[in-house]
Amino acid sequence: MKITVFNGSPAGVNSATNVIVKAFLEGAMSVGAEVENIFLNDYNILQCKGCFSCWFKTLGKCVLEDDMEKLLELYNKSDVVCFATPIYTWNMTGLLKNFIDRLIPLKSPSIKKNDDKFDLKDTKEKTQKFIVISNSGFPGERNFDILRVLVSPCNPFLEIYRNCGKLLKSKKTEVSEKVDEWLKVVFKAGEEFAKNNKVSDDTIKN
């Protein structure tokens, strides 16, 4: 199993989001999963021009010359794709949104309908499973409502949300001890997912 995280935090490796990602990936690695943690702020990813050349001229290949081509290759080779982001203004970061916009070469100009929702057909059927990891600096679970809706089209297999995310990097003993206990559960989720292709109900409840 190959798990690739596309981390949209501008803080990159030092982000609170990455604290969660690391725990999950370490759990997955402990049972033999191949993992890769991509920090999008380290790559040159231009904004989609909306020219649709990837549909009608270059067929699946974007005309922009940047790092997105190799990221698309990595995306396609992954068994599991994880979108990771802090909450910025109720939403995913611009870094992650820009990356997701640039996935358009994987779509086709044909519309499909699912219930009352319309979407573009994939050029080939998706084989990946999707995971979403996010933290918010504010308390409360409602901070993730918009993100949950935005990621719903990819039908995430697992979503890990953490409010009061700044506490993930706290140096206060009483706080860090509680954070460590929670991160052990995240580690367990990564371990179970990589080993059994699912996460137990007990782990999800914790």
PDB file of C-alpha atoms in Angstrom:
ATOM      1  CA  MET A   1       0.000   0.000   0.000  1.00  0.00           C
ATOM      2  CA  LYS A   2       1.305   3.429  -0.975  1.00  0.00           C
ATOM      3  CA  ILE A   3      -0.094   6.392   0.961  1.00  0.00           C
ATOM      4  CA  THR A   4       0.663   9.903  -0.262  1.00  0.00           C
ATOM      5  CA  VAL A   5      -0.215  13.011   1.719  1.00  0.00           C
ATOM      6  CA  PHE A   6      -0.595  16.326  -0.077  1.00  0.00           C
ATOM      7  CA  ASN A   7      -0.143  18.831   2.748  1.00  0.00           C
ATOM      8  CA  GLY A   8      -1.541  22.281   2.035  1.00  0.00           C
ATOM      9  CA  SER A   9      -0.282  24.034   5.164  1.00  0.00           C
ATOM     10  CA  PRO A  10       1.927  27.050   4.416  1.00  0.00           C
ATOM     11  CA  ALA A  11       3.876  26.132   7.572  1.00  0.00           C
ATOM     12  CA  GLY A  12       4.867  22.850   5.936  1.00  0.00           C
ATOM     13  CA  VAL A  13       6.877  20.436   8.039  1.00  0.00           C
ATOM     14  CA  ASN A  14       6.512  22.662  11.111  1.00  0.00           C
ATOM     15  CA  SER A  15       2.717  22.857  10.927  1.00  0.00           C
ATOM     16  CA  ALA A  16       0.213  21.612  13.471  1.00  0.00           C
ATOM     17  CA  THR A  17      -1.424  19.747  10.594  1.00  0.00           C
ATOM     18  CA  ASN A  18       1.798  17.824  10.079  1.00  0.00           C
ATOM     19  CA  VAL A  19       1.788  16.713  13.726  1.00  0.00           C
ATOM     20  CA  ILE A  20      -1.373  14.738  12.924  1.00  0.00           C
ATOM     21  CA  VAL A  21      -0.080  13.546   9.553  1.00  0.00           C
ATOM     22  CA  LYS A  22       3.166  12.245  11.054  1.00  0.00           C
ATOM     23  CA  ALA A  23       1.332  10.185  13.681  1.00  0.00           C
ATOM     24  CA  PHE A  24      -0.941   8.634  11.049  1.00  0.00           C
ATOM     25  CA  LEU A  25       1.913   7.846   8.646  1.00  0.00           C
ATOM     26  CA  GLU A  26       4.102   6.405  11.405  1.00  0.00           C
ATOM     27  CA  GLY A  27       1.261   4.042  12.264  1.00  0.00           C
ATOM     28  CA  ALA A  28       0.939   3.009   8.625  1.00  0.00           C
ATOM     29  CA  MET A  29       4.707   2.532   8.256  1.00  0.00           C
ATOM     30  CA  SER A  30       4.817   0.347  11.355  1.00  0.00           C
ATOM     31  CA  VAL A  31       2.994  -2.371   9.405  1.00  0.00           C
ATOM     32  CA  GLY A  32       4.892  -1.938   6.152  1.00  0.00           C
ATOM     33  CA  ALA A  33       3.032   0.744   4.209  1.00  0.00           C
ATOM     34  CA  GLU A  34       5.004   2.911   1.800  1.00  0.00           C
ATOM     35  CA  VAL A  35       4.318   6.552   2.608  1.00  0.00           C
ATOM     36  CA  GLU A  36       5.183   9.948   1.190  1.00  0.00           C
ATOM     37  CA  ASN A  37       4.466  13.327   2.754  1.00  0.00           C
ATOM     38  CA  ILE A  38       4.348  16.088   0.138  1.00  0.00           C
ATOM     39  CA  PHE A  39       4.484  19.694   1.347  1.00  0.00           C
ATOM     40  CA  LEU A  40       2.848  21.704  -1.413  1.00  0.00           C
ATOM     41  CA  ASN A  41       4.609  24.925  -0.396  1.00  0.00           C
ATOM     42  CA  ASP A  42       7.871  23.321  -1.538  1.00  0.00           C
ATOM     43  CA  TYR A  43       6.613  23.008  -5.138  1.00  0.00           C
ATOM     44  CA  ASN A  44       5.966  25.388  -7.985  1.00  0.00           C
ATOM     45  CA  ILE A  45       2.264  24.954  -8.758  1.00  0.00           C
ATOM     46  CA  LEU A  46       0.775  27.609 -11.011  1.00  0.00           C
ATOM     47  CA  GLN A  47      -2.917  28.439 -11.016  1.00  0.00           C
ATOM     48  CA  CYS A  48      -5.209  26.711 -13.490  1.00  0.00           C
ATOM     49  CA  LYS A  49      -5.868  29.023 -16.472  1.00  0.00           C
ATOM     50  CA  GLY A  50      -9.217  27.442 -17.306  1.00  0.00           C
ATOM     51  CA  CYS A  51      -8.102  26.998 -20.927  1.00  0.00           C
ATOM     52  CA  PHE A  52      -9.236  23.346 -21.124  1.00  0.00           C
ATOM     53  CA  SER A  53      -6.273  22.455 -23.331  1.00  0.00           C
ATOM     54  CA  CYS A  54      -5.847  19.300 -21.243  1.00  0.00           C
ATOM     55  CA  TRP A  55      -9.271  18.204 -22.549  1.00  0.00           C
ATOM     56  CA  PHE A  56      -9.239  19.289 -26.170  1.00  0.00           C
ATOM     57  CA  LYS A  57      -5.638  19.824 -27.308  1.00  0.00           C
ATOM     58  CA  THR A  58      -2.996  18.102 -25.196  1.00  0.00           C
ATOM     59  CA  LEU A  59      -5.347  15.363 -23.893  1.00  0.00           C
ATOM     60  CA  GLY A  60      -4.625  14.778 -20.220  1.00  0.00           C
ATOM     61  CA  LYS A  61      -1.549  16.990 -20.096  1.00  0.00           C
ATOM     62  CA  CYS A  62      -1.568  20.539 -18.755  1.00  0.00           C
ATOM     63  CA  VAL A  63       0.090  23.236 -20.868  1.00  0.00           C
ATOM     64  CA  LEU A  64       1.575  24.891 -17.778  1.00  0.00           C
ATOM     65  CA  GLU A  65       5.192  23.985 -17.158  1.00  0.00           C
ATOM     66  CA  ASP A  66       5.696  23.544 -13.430  1.00  0.00           C
ATOM     67  CA  ASP A  67       5.934  20.789 -10.813  1.00  0.00           C
ATOM     68  CA  MET A  68       2.369  19.584 -11.233  1.00  0.00           C
ATOM     69  CA  GLU A  69       3.185  16.929 -13.831  1.00  0.00           C
ATOM     70  CA  LYS A  70       5.320  14.911 -11.397  1.00  0.00           C
ATOM     71  CA  LEU A  71       2.778  15.453  -8.610  1.00  0.00           C
ATOM     72  CA  LEU A  72       0.026  14.091 -10.861  1.00  0.00           C
ATOM     73  CA  GLU A  73       2.177  11.055 -11.564  1.00  0.00           C
ATOM     74  CA  LEU A  74       2.632  10.496  -7.835  1.00  0.00           C
ATOM     75  CA  TYR A  75      -1.108  11.003  -7.266  1.00  0.00           C
ATOM     76  CA  ASN A  76      -1.938   8.368  -9.871  1.00  0.00           C
ATOM     77  CA  LYS A  77       0.531   5.840  -8.458  1.00  0.00           C
ATOM     78  CA  SER A  78      -0.847   6.122  -4.918  1.00  0.00           C
ATOM     79  CA  ASP A  79      -3.276   3.614  -3.442  1.00  0.00           C
ATOM     80  CA  VAL A  80      -4.360   6.178  -0.856  1.00  0.00           C
ATOM     81  CA  VAL A  81      -4.422   9.959  -1.310  1.00  0.00           C
ATOM     82  CA  CYS A  82      -4.617  12.139   1.786  1.00  0.00           C
ATOM     83  CA  PHE A  83      -5.532  15.822   1.604  1.00  0.00           C
ATOM     84  CA  ALA A  84      -4.166  17.637   4.675  1.00  0.00           C
ATOM     85  CA  THR A  85      -4.902  21.250   5.555  1.00  0.00           C
ATOM     86  CA  PRO A  86      -5.475  23.659   8.406  1.00  0.00           C
ATOM     87  CA  ILE A  87      -8.710  25.622   8.313  1.00  0.00           C
ATOM     88  CA  TYR A  88      -8.207  29.068   6.765  1.00  0.00           C
ATOM     89  CA  THR A  89     -11.320  31.265   6.742  1.00  0.00           C
ATOM     90  CA  TRP A  90     -13.652  28.270   7.176  1.00  0.00           C
ATOM     91  CA  ASN A  91     -12.020  26.440   4.282  1.00  0.00           C
ATOM     92  CA  MET A  92      -8.959  24.565   3.023  1.00  0.00           C
ATOM     93  CA  THR A  93      -5.878  26.666   2.317  1.00  0.00           C
ATOM     94  CA  GLY A  94      -5.239  28.264  -1.049  1.00  0.00           C
ATOM     95  CA  LEU A  95      -2.256  25.933  -1.503  1.00  0.00           C
ATOM     96  CA  LEU A  96      -4.423  22.821  -1.336  1.00  0.00           C
ATOM     97  CA  LYS A  97      -7.295  24.346  -3.337  1.00  0.00           C
ATOM     98  CA  ASN A  98      -4.867  25.315  -6.097  1.00  0.00           C
ATOM     99  CA  PHE A  99      -3.472  21.770  -6.170  1.00  0.00           C
ATOM    100  CA  ILE A 100      -6.959  20.254  -6.361  1.00  0.00           C
ATOM    101  CA  ASP A 101      -7.931  22.663  -9.163  1.00  0.00           C
ATOM    102  CA  ARG A 102      -4.911  21.406 -11.105  1.00  0.00           C
ATOM    103  CA  LEU A 103      -6.222  17.834 -10.984  1.00  0.00           C
ATOM    104  CA  ILE A 104      -8.514  18.763 -13.875  1.00  0.00           C
ATOM    105  CA  PRO A 105      -6.454  16.796 -16.469  1.00  0.00           C
ATOM    106  CA  LEU A 106      -7.767  13.669 -14.702  1.00  0.00           C
ATOM    107  CA  LYS A 107     -11.312  14.712 -15.609  1.00  0.00           C
ATOM    108  CA  SER A 108     -13.120  14.645 -18.953  1.00  0.00           C
ATOM    109  CA  PRO A 109     -15.540  17.151 -20.513  1.00  0.00           C
ATOM    110  CA  SER A 110     -18.430  14.755 -19.936  1.00  0.00           C
ATOM    111  CA  ILE A 111     -20.983  15.381 -17.213  1.00  0.00           C
ATOM    112  CA  LYS A 112     -22.314  12.715 -14.872  1.00  0.00           C
ATOM    113  CA  LYS A 113     -25.280  12.969 -12.528  1.00  0.00           C
ATOM    114  CA  ASN A 114     -25.479  11.429  -9.080  1.00  0.00           C
ATOM    115  CA  ASP A 115     -28.872  12.068  -7.494  1.00  0.00           C
ATOM    116  CA  ASP A 116     -29.276  15.840  -7.888  1.00  0.00           C
ATOM    117  CA  LYS A 117     -25.545  16.549  -8.103  1.00  0.00           C
ATOM    118  CA  PHE A 118     -23.580  17.008 -11.293  1.00  0.00           C
ATOM    119  CA  ASP A 119     -19.862  16.367 -11.747  1.00  0.00           C
ATOM    120  CA  LEU A 120     -17.351  15.679 -14.493  1.00  0.00           C
ATOM    121  CA  LYS A 121     -16.540  12.097 -15.392  1.00  0.00           C
ATOM    122  CA  ASP A 122     -13.048  10.829 -14.639  1.00  0.00           C
ATOM    123  CA  THR A 123     -10.913   9.904 -17.644  1.00  0.00           C
ATOM    124  CA  LYS A 124     -10.410   6.573 -15.929  1.00  0.00           C
ATOM    125  CA  GLU A 125     -12.105   5.085 -12.903  1.00  0.00           C
ATOM    126  CA  LYS A 126     -10.595   6.121  -9.575  1.00  0.00           C
ATOM    127  CA  THR A 127      -8.861   3.313  -7.721  1.00  0.00           C
ATOM    128  CA  GLN A 128      -7.530   5.385  -4.822  1.00  0.00           C
ATOM    129  CA  LYS A 129      -9.065   5.715  -1.426  1.00  0.00           C
ATOM    130  CA  PHE A 130      -9.141   9.204   0.052  1.00  0.00           C
ATOM    131  CA  ILE A 131      -8.376  10.508   3.525  1.00  0.00           C
ATOM    132  CA  VAL A 132      -8.757  14.032   4.878  1.00  0.00           C
ATOM    133  CA  ILE A 133      -6.739  15.413   7.812  1.00  0.00           C
ATOM    134  CA  SER A 134      -7.372  18.898   9.158  1.00  0.00           C
ATOM    135  CA  ASN A 135      -6.966  21.054  12.230  1.00  0.00           C
ATOM    136  CA  SER A 136      -8.600  24.299  13.277  1.00  0.00           C
ATOM    137  CA  GLY A 137      -7.247  26.825  15.763  1.00  0.00           C
ATOM    138  CA  PHE A 138     -10.734  27.396  17.151  1.00  0.00           C
ATOM    139  CA  PRO A 139     -12.705  25.145  19.525  1.00  0.00           C
ATOM    140  CA  GLY A 140     -15.806  23.314  18.334  1.00  0.00           C
ATOM    141  CA  GLU A 141     -16.525  20.827  15.570  1.00  0.00           C
ATOM    142  CA  ARG A 142     -18.557  23.164  13.342  1.00  0.00           C
ATOM    143  CA  ASN A 143     -15.353  24.777  12.027  1.00  0.00           C
ATOM    144  CA  PHE A 144     -15.008  21.800   9.659  1.00  0.00           C
ATOM    145  CA  ASP A 145     -18.535  21.945   8.201  1.00  0.00           C
ATOM    146  CA  ILE A 146     -17.531  23.656   4.947  1.00  0.00           C
ATOM    147  CA  LEU A 147     -14.479  21.453   4.444  1.00  0.00           C
ATOM    148  CA  ARG A 148     -16.598  18.333   4.957  1.00  0.00           C
ATOM    149  CA  VAL A 149     -18.933  19.464   2.174  1.00  0.00           C
ATOM    150  CA  LEU A 150     -16.065  20.397  -0.151  1.00  0.00           C
ATOM    151  CA  VAL A 151     -14.328  17.014   0.145  1.00  0.00           C
ATOM    152  CA  SER A 152     -17.516  14.941   0.001  1.00  0.00           C
ATOM    153  CA  PRO A 153     -17.320  14.349  -3.796  1.00  0.00           C
ATOM    154  CA  CYS A 154     -14.205  12.204  -3.310  1.00  0.00           C
ATOM    155  CA  ASN A 155     -16.103  10.122  -0.735  1.00  0.00           C
ATOM    156  CA  PRO A 156     -13.344  10.081   1.926  1.00  0.00           C
ATOM    157  CA  PHE A 157     -12.722   6.714   3.535  1.00  0.00           C
ATOM    158  CA  LEU A 158     -11.488   8.421   6.699  1.00  0.00           C
ATOM    159  CA  GLU A 159     -11.609  12.000   8.014  1.00  0.00           C
ATOM    160  CA  ILE A 160      -9.496  13.159  10.968  1.00  0.00           C
ATOM    161  CA  TYR A 161     -10.390  16.577  12.378  1.00  0.00           C
ATOM    162  CA  ARG A 162      -8.807  18.281  15.394  1.00  0.00           C
ATOM    163  CA  ASN A 163     -10.074  21.515  16.890  1.00  0.00           C
ATOM    164  CA  CYS A 164      -7.880  23.762  19.074  1.00  0.00           C
ATOM    165  CA  GLY A 165      -5.077  22.729  16.754  1.00  0.00           C
ATOM    166  CA  LYS A 166      -2.486  25.096  18.237  1.00  0.00           C
ATOM    167  CA  LEU A 167      -2.398  22.836  21.290  1.00  0.00           C
ATOM    168  CA  LEU A 168      -0.841  20.104  19.152  1.00  0.00           C
ATOM    169  CA  LYS A 169       2.486  21.926  19.493  1.00  0.00           C
ATOM    170  CA  SER A 170       2.105  23.049  23.100  1.00  0.00           C
ATOM    171  CA  LYS A 171       5.119  22.651  25.401  1.00  0.00           C
ATOM    172  CA  LYS A 172       2.987  22.645  28.549  1.00  0.00           C
ATOM    173  CA  THR A 173       3.249  19.245  30.198  1.00  0.00           C
ATOM    174  CA  GLU A 174      -0.425  18.917  31.099  1.00  0.00           C
ATOM    175  CA  VAL A 175      -1.395  19.730  27.507  1.00  0.00           C
ATOM    176  CA  SER A 176       1.307  17.731  25.716  1.00  0.00           C
ATOM    177  CA  GLU A 177       0.436  14.597  27.704  1.00  0.00           C
ATOM    178  CA  LYS A 178      -3.180  14.773  26.504  1.00  0.00           C
ATOM    179  CA  VAL A 179      -2.028  15.496  22.948  1.00  0.00           C
ATOM    180  CA  ASP A 180       0.273  12.463  23.046  1.00  0.00           C
ATOM    181  CA  GLU A 181      -2.614  10.250  24.119  1.00  0.00           C
ATOM    182  CA  TRP A 182      -4.722  11.487  21.226  1.00  0.00           C
ATOM    183  CA  LEU A 183      -1.853  11.067  18.746  1.00  0.00           C
ATOM    184  CA  LYS A 184      -1.516   7.448  19.861  1.00  0.00           C
ATOM    185  CA  VAL A 185      -5.078   6.946  18.617  1.00  0.00           C
ATOM    186  CA  VAL A 186      -4.149   8.582  15.290  1.00  0.00           C
ATOM    187  CA  PHE A 187      -1.116   6.258  15.092  1.00  0.00           C
ATOM    188  CA  LYS A 188      -3.450   3.324  15.734  1.00  0.00           C
ATOM    189  CA  ALA A 189      -5.761   4.502  12.952  1.00  0.00           C
ATOM    190  CA  GLY A 190      -2.844   4.557  10.513  1.00  0.00           C
ATOM    191  CA  GLU A 191      -1.718   1.115  11.652  1.00  0.00           C
ATOM    192  CA  GLU A 192      -5.178  -0.422  11.340  1.00  0.00           C
ATOM    193  CA  PHE A 193      -5.866   1.195   7.995  1.00  0.00           C
ATOM    194  CA  ALA A 194      -2.608  -0.019   6.448  1.00  0.00           C
ATOM    195  CA  LYS A 195      -2.968  -3.498   7.904  1.00  0.00           C
ATOM    196  CA  ASN A 196      -6.689  -4.168   7.526  1.00  0.00           C
ATOM    197  CA  ASN A 197      -7.826  -1.581   4.980  1.00  0.00           C
ATOM    198  CA  LYS A 198     -10.213  -0.244   7.602  1.00  0.00           C
ATOM    199  CA  VAL A 199     -10.236   1.463  10.989  1.00  0.00           C
ATOM    200  CA  SER A 200     -11.997  -0.141  13.941  1.00  0.00           C
ATOM    201  CA  ASP A 201     -15.069   1.442  15.488  1.00  0.00           C
ATOM    202  CA  ASP A 202     -13.269   1.731  18.834  1.00  0.00           C
ATOM    203  CA  THR A 203     -10.438   3.723  17.290  1.00  0.00           C
ATOM    204  CA  ILE A 204     -12.865   6.004  15.455  1.00  0.00           C
ATOM    205  CA  LYS A 205     -14.781   6.693  18.674  1.00  0.00           C
ATOM    206  CA  ASN A 206     -11.575   7.708  20.434  1.00  0.00           C
TER     207      ASN A 206
END
